[in-house]
PDB file of C-alpha atoms in Angstrom:
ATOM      1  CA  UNK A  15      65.514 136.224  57.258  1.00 56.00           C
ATOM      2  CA  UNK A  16      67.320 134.273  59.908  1.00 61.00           C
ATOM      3  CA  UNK A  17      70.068 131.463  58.729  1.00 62.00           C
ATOM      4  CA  UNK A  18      67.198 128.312  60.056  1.00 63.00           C
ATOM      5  CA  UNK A  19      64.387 129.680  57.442  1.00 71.00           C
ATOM      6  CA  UNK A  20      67.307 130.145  54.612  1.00 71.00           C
ATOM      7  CA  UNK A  21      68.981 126.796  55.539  1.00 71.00           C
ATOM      8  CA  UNK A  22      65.044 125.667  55.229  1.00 66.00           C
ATOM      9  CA  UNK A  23      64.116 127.311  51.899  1.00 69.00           C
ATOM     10  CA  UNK A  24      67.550 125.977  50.681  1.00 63.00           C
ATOM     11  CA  UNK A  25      66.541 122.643  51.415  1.00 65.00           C
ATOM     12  CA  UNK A  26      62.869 122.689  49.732  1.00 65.00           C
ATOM     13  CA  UNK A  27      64.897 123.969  46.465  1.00 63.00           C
ATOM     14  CA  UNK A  28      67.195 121.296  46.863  1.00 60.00           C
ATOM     15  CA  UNK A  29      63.972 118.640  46.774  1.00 61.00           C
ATOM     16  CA  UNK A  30      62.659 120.012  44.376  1.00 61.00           C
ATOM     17  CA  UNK A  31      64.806 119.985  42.282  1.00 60.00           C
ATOM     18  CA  UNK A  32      65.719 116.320  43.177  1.00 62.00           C
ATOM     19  CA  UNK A  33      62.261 115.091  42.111  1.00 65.00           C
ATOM     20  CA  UNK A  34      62.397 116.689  39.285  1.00 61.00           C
ATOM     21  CA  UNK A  35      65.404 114.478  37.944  1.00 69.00           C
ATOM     22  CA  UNK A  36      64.134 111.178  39.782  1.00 80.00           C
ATOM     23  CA  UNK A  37      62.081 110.017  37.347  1.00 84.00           C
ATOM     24  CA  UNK A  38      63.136 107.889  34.282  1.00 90.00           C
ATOM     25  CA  UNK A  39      65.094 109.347  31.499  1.00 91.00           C
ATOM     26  CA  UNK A  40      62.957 109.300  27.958  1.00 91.00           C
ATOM     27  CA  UNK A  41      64.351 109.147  24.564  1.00 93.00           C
ATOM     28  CA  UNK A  42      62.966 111.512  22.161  1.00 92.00           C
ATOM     29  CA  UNK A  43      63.832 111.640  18.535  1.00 94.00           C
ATOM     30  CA  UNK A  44      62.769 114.033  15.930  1.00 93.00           C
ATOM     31  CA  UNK A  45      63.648 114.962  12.630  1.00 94.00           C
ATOM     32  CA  UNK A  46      65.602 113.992   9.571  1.00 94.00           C
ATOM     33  CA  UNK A  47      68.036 113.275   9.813  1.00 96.00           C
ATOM     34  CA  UNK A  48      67.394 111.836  13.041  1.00 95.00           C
ATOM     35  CA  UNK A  49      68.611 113.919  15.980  1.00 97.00           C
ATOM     36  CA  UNK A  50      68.144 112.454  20.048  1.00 96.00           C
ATOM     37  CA  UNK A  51      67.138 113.651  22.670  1.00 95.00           C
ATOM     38  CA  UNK A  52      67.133 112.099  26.618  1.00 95.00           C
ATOM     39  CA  UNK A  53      64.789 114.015  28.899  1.00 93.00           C
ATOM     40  CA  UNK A  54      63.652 113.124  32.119  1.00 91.00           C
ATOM     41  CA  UNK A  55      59.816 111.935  31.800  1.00 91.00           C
ATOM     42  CA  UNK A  56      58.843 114.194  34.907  1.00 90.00           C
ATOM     43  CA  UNK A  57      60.174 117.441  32.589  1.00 90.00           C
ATOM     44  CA  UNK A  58      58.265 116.012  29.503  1.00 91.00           C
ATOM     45  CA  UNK A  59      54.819 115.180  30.818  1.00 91.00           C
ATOM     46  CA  UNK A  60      54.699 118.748  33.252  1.00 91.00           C
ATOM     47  CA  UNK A  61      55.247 120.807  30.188  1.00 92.00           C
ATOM     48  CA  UNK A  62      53.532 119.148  27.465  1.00 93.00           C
ATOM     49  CA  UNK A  63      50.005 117.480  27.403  1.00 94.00           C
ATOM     50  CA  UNK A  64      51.675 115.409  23.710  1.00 91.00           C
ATOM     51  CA  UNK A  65      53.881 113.769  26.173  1.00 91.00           C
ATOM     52  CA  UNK A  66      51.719 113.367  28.702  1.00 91.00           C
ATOM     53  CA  UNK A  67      49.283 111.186  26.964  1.00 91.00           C
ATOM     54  CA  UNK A  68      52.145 109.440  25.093  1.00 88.00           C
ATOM     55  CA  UNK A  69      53.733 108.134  28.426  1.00 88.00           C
ATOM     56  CA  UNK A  70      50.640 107.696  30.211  1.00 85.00           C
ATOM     57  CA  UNK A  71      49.445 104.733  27.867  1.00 69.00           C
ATOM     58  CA  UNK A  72      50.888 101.868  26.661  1.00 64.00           C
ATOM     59  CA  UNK A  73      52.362 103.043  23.575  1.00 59.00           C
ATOM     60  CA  UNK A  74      55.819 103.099  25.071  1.00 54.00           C
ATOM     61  CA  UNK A  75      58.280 101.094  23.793  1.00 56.00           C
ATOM     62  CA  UNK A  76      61.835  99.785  24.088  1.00 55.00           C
ATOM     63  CA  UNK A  77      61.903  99.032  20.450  1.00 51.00           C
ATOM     64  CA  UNK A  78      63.434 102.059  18.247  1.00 54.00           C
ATOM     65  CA  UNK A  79      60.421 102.656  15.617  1.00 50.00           C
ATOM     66  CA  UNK A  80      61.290 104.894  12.362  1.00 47.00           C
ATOM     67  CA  UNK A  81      57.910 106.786  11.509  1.00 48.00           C
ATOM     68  CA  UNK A  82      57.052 109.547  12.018  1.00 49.00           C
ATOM     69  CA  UNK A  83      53.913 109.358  14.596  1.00 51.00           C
ATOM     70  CA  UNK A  84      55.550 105.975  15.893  1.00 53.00           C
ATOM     71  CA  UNK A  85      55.479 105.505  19.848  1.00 53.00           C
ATOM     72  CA  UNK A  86      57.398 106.986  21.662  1.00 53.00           C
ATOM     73  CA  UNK A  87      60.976 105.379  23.367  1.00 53.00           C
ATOM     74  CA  UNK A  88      60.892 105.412  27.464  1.00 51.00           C
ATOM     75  CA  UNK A  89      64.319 103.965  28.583  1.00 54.00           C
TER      76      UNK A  89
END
């Protein structure tokens, strides 16, 4: 492999890896006792369809909500 093509595939890591942690950080809390977690909404909606239809509609909120099925948190 010559050093451009590494220097290139180096690169696309790099961005990916960048998008990956661009997108807003989400605040997930389970359990009780309560126990949070901050994860990047990008990680959350490409590995879980849950997540993906919680933060795709509007039943975000900014408000911390103590049940159990309550919406979920998006900082």
């Amino acid at each position: 492999m010559s050093a451009a093509s590494e220097e290139d595939e180096i690169q696309e890591e790099d961005s990916e890896v960048d998008s990956a942690y661009a997108s807003p950080v989400v605040k997930v809390i389970v359990g009780s006792p309560a126990q949070v977690f901050l994860i990047h909404k990008n990680r959350l909606t490409e590995a879980s369809e849950f997540f993906r239809a919680c933060l795709s509609t509007d039943r975000t909120t900014k408000e911390p909500n103590h049940s159990s099925r309550g919406p979920v948190s998006s900082l």
